[in-house]
């Protein structure tokens, strides 16, 4: 059985001096796929991963990340040779306490688990909306707390929409048809991307959604299939992803100085699912940690849950989120992959572009 070692990949593809000079920071926006712990520092938010066994396989303690270790942003930071970004709310607390005297030069993570591209998504759980994340960044810029040179040498990562799609099917009484719902999502994503460009972002990577209909948490939905993915949900996800990619293509043509890429997360994850042994998996359906059918009916670390012995052999860590191993493979696809995985440029090429 062929196994791909991410550590081997990391060693041989470590960043060149040109890349290191061009990219010195990452500003990340989105949901739990990227959240590095913002929700942990938000006392009003009930969507949390700040308890064991989250974080067990790399940090060896919970960090607020909804996985057993690092995420794509963390791996990219390591490839760039920069420190991992702190959550915005942690930075704000450390500044207030006097533990920090200036804002980090390696970027900030604004992502909030549970948030959506629509501001109403999970608002009752106290999440930080994607609009508020943008406002937090904008406030730091207007107050000159982020240097313009840092912005010029930064990646801007955007991933949002999974929670909107899942909520649409979880609350099946929606009066809006799926097509209109997706169009609204794409419109909100467009507004966000235009605003972040106007604030100075010039190297943006928009990551499409993975196959939301395949997450083990589909078991929480009425009459959801066990042996196959939820196809209607996946169709909705693909429709949204297509809209995102068209936004990227349009912005690349119409916004001067912008270098923007689209990460094809859906196709990449489906490739991993189709060739599990090649990528080191023994299970691409169930969560490593959770409860109930597919371990998808209860959150990891809450109540009566079980944890698998070998998380690296699982595609999913908990009922919604990938394992660190999956994130490492996604990073490999996005960093040096071809246009089937990320287009028109991969992240390594994006880092080397001149503004």
CSV table of C-alpha atoms in Angstrom, one decimal, residues 179-301:
chain,number,residue,atom,x,y,z
A,179,UNK,CA,-31.0,27.8,-6.4
A,180,UNK,CA,-32.0,31.2,-5.0
A,181,UNK,CA,-30.3,30.3,-1.7
A,182,UNK,CA,-27.0,29.6,-3.5
A,183,UNK,CA,-27.3,32.7,-5.6
A,184,UNK,CA,-27.6,34.7,-2.4
A,185,UNK,CA,-24.6,33.0,-0.9
A,186,UNK,CA,-22.5,33.8,-4.0
A,187,UNK,CA,-23.6,37.4,-4.0
A,188,UNK,CA,-22.5,37.7,-0.4
A,189,UNK,CA,-19.1,36.1,-1.2
A,190,UNK,CA,-18.7,38.6,-4.1
A,191,UNK,CA,-19.4,41.5,-1.8
A,192,UNK,CA,-16.9,40.3,0.7
A,193,UNK,CA,-14.1,39.7,-1.9
A,194,UNK,CA,-14.6,43.1,-3.4
A,195,UNK,CA,-14.3,44.7,0.0
A,196,UNK,CA,-11.2,42.9,0.9
A,197,UNK,CA,-9.6,43.9,-2.4
A,198,UNK,CA,-10.5,47.5,-1.7
A,199,UNK,CA,-8.7,47.2,1.7
A,200,UNK,CA,-5.5,46.2,-0.1
A,201,UNK,CA,-5.6,42.4,-0.5
A,202,UNK,CA,-3.7,41.5,-3.7
A,203,UNK,CA,-2.9,37.8,-3.2
A,204,UNK,CA,-6.2,36.1,-2.5
A,205,UNK,CA,-7.0,32.3,-2.4
A,206,UNK,CA,-10.6,31.4,-2.4
A,207,UNK,CA,-11.2,27.8,-1.3
A,208,UNK,CA,-14.3,26.0,-2.5
A,209,UNK,CA,-16.3,23.8,-0.2
A,210,UNK,CA,-15.6,20.1,0.3
A,211,UNK,CA,-18.4,17.6,-0.3
A,212,UNK,CA,-20.7,18.7,2.6
A,213,UNK,CA,-23.1,15.9,1.8
A,214,UNK,CA,-20.4,13.3,2.7
A,215,UNK,CA,-19.8,14.6,6.3
A,216,UNK,CA,-20.7,12.0,9.0
A,217,UNK,CA,-23.0,14.7,10.5
A,218,UNK,CA,-25.5,14.0,7.7
A,219,UNK,CA,-26.8,11.4,10.1
A,220,UNK,CA,-28.4,14.3,12.0
A,221,UNK,CA,-30.7,14.9,9.0
A,222,UNK,CA,-34.0,13.1,8.5
A,223,UNK,CA,-33.8,10.1,6.2
A,224,UNK,CA,-30.1,10.8,5.3
A,225,UNK,CA,-28.3,7.9,3.5
A,226,UNK,CA,-25.7,5.9,5.5
A,227,UNK,CA,-23.8,4.2,2.7
A,228,UNK,CA,-23.7,7.1,0.3
A,229,UNK,CA,-23.3,10.8,0.5
A,230,UNK,CA,-26.3,13.2,0.6
A,231,UNK,CA,-26.5,13.9,-3.1
A,232,UNK,CA,-28.8,16.9,-3.0
A,233,UNK,CA,-26.5,18.6,-0.5
A,234,UNK,CA,-23.5,17.9,-2.7
A,235,UNK,CA,-25.3,19.3,-5.7
A,236,UNK,CA,-26.0,22.4,-3.8
A,237,UNK,CA,-22.3,22.6,-2.7
A,238,UNK,CA,-21.1,22.2,-6.3
A,239,UNK,CA,-23.5,24.9,-7.5
A,240,UNK,CA,-22.0,27.3,-4.9
A,241,UNK,CA,-18.5,26.3,-5.8
A,242,UNK,CA,-19.1,27.0,-9.5
A,243,UNK,CA,-20.3,30.4,-8.5
A,244,UNK,CA,-17.2,31.0,-6.5
A,245,UNK,CA,-15.0,30.0,-9.3
A,246,UNK,CA,-16.7,32.3,-11.7
A,247,UNK,CA,-16.2,35.1,-9.2
A,248,UNK,CA,-12.5,34.4,-9.1
A,249,UNK,CA,-12.3,34.4,-12.9
A,250,UNK,CA,-14.2,37.7,-13.2
A,251,UNK,CA,-12.2,39.4,-10.5
A,252,UNK,CA,-8.9,38.3,-12.1
A,253,UNK,CA,-9.9,40.0,-15.3
A,254,UNK,CA,-11.4,43.2,-13.9
A,255,UNK,CA,-9.5,44.1,-10.7
A,256,UNK,CA,-6.1,45.7,-11.5
A,257,UNK,CA,-3.1,44.2,-9.6
A,258,UNK,CA,-5.1,41.3,-8.2
A,259,UNK,CA,-3.7,37.8,-8.2
A,260,UNK,CA,-6.5,35.4,-7.1
A,261,UNK,CA,-6.8,31.6,-7.1
A,262,UNK,CA,-9.6,29.1,-6.6
A,263,UNK,CA,-8.8,25.9,-4.6
A,264,UNK,CA,-10.9,23.0,-5.8
A,265,UNK,CA,-11.5,21.4,-2.4
A,266,UNK,CA,-14.5,19.3,-3.5
A,267,UNK,CA,-12.7,17.6,-6.4
A,268,UNK,CA,-9.6,17.0,-4.3
A,269,UNK,CA,-11.5,15.4,-1.4
A,270,UNK,CA,-13.5,13.2,-3.8
A,271,UNK,CA,-10.2,12.0,-5.2
A,272,UNK,CA,-9.0,11.0,-1.7
A,273,UNK,CA,-12.3,9.2,-1.2
A,274,UNK,CA,-12.0,7.3,-4.4
A,275,UNK,CA,-8.5,6.1,-3.8
A,276,UNK,CA,-8.4,5.6,0.0
A,277,UNK,CA,-5.5,3.1,0.2
A,278,UNK,CA,-3.3,5.2,-2.0
A,279,UNK,CA,-3.6,8.1,0.4
A,280,UNK,CA,-3.2,6.1,3.6
A,281,UNK,CA,-6.9,5.8,4.6
A,282,UNK,CA,-8.7,2.8,6.0
A,283,UNK,CA,-11.9,4.8,6.5
A,284,UNK,CA,-13.3,7.7,4.4
A,285,UNK,CA,-16.9,7.6,5.7
A,286,UNK,CA,-17.0,7.6,9.5
A,287,UNK,CA,-15.5,10.1,11.9
A,288,UNK,CA,-12.5,9.1,14.0
A,289,UNK,CA,-14.1,10.7,17.1
A,290,UNK,CA,-17.8,10.9,17.9
A,291,UNK,CA,-20.9,8.9,18.6
A,292,UNK,CA,-23.7,7.1,16.9
A,293,UNK,CA,-24.0,6.0,13.2
A,294,UNK,CA,-20.8,6.9,11.4
A,295,UNK,CA,-19.8,8.6,14.7
A,296,UNK,CA,-21.8,11.5,13.2
A,297,UNK,CA,-24.5,12.0,15.7
A,298,UNK,CA,-22.6,13.5,18.5
A,299,UNK,CA,-19.7,15.9,18.8
A,300,UNK,CA,-16.2,14.5,19.6
A,301,UNK,CA,-15.4,15.1,23.2
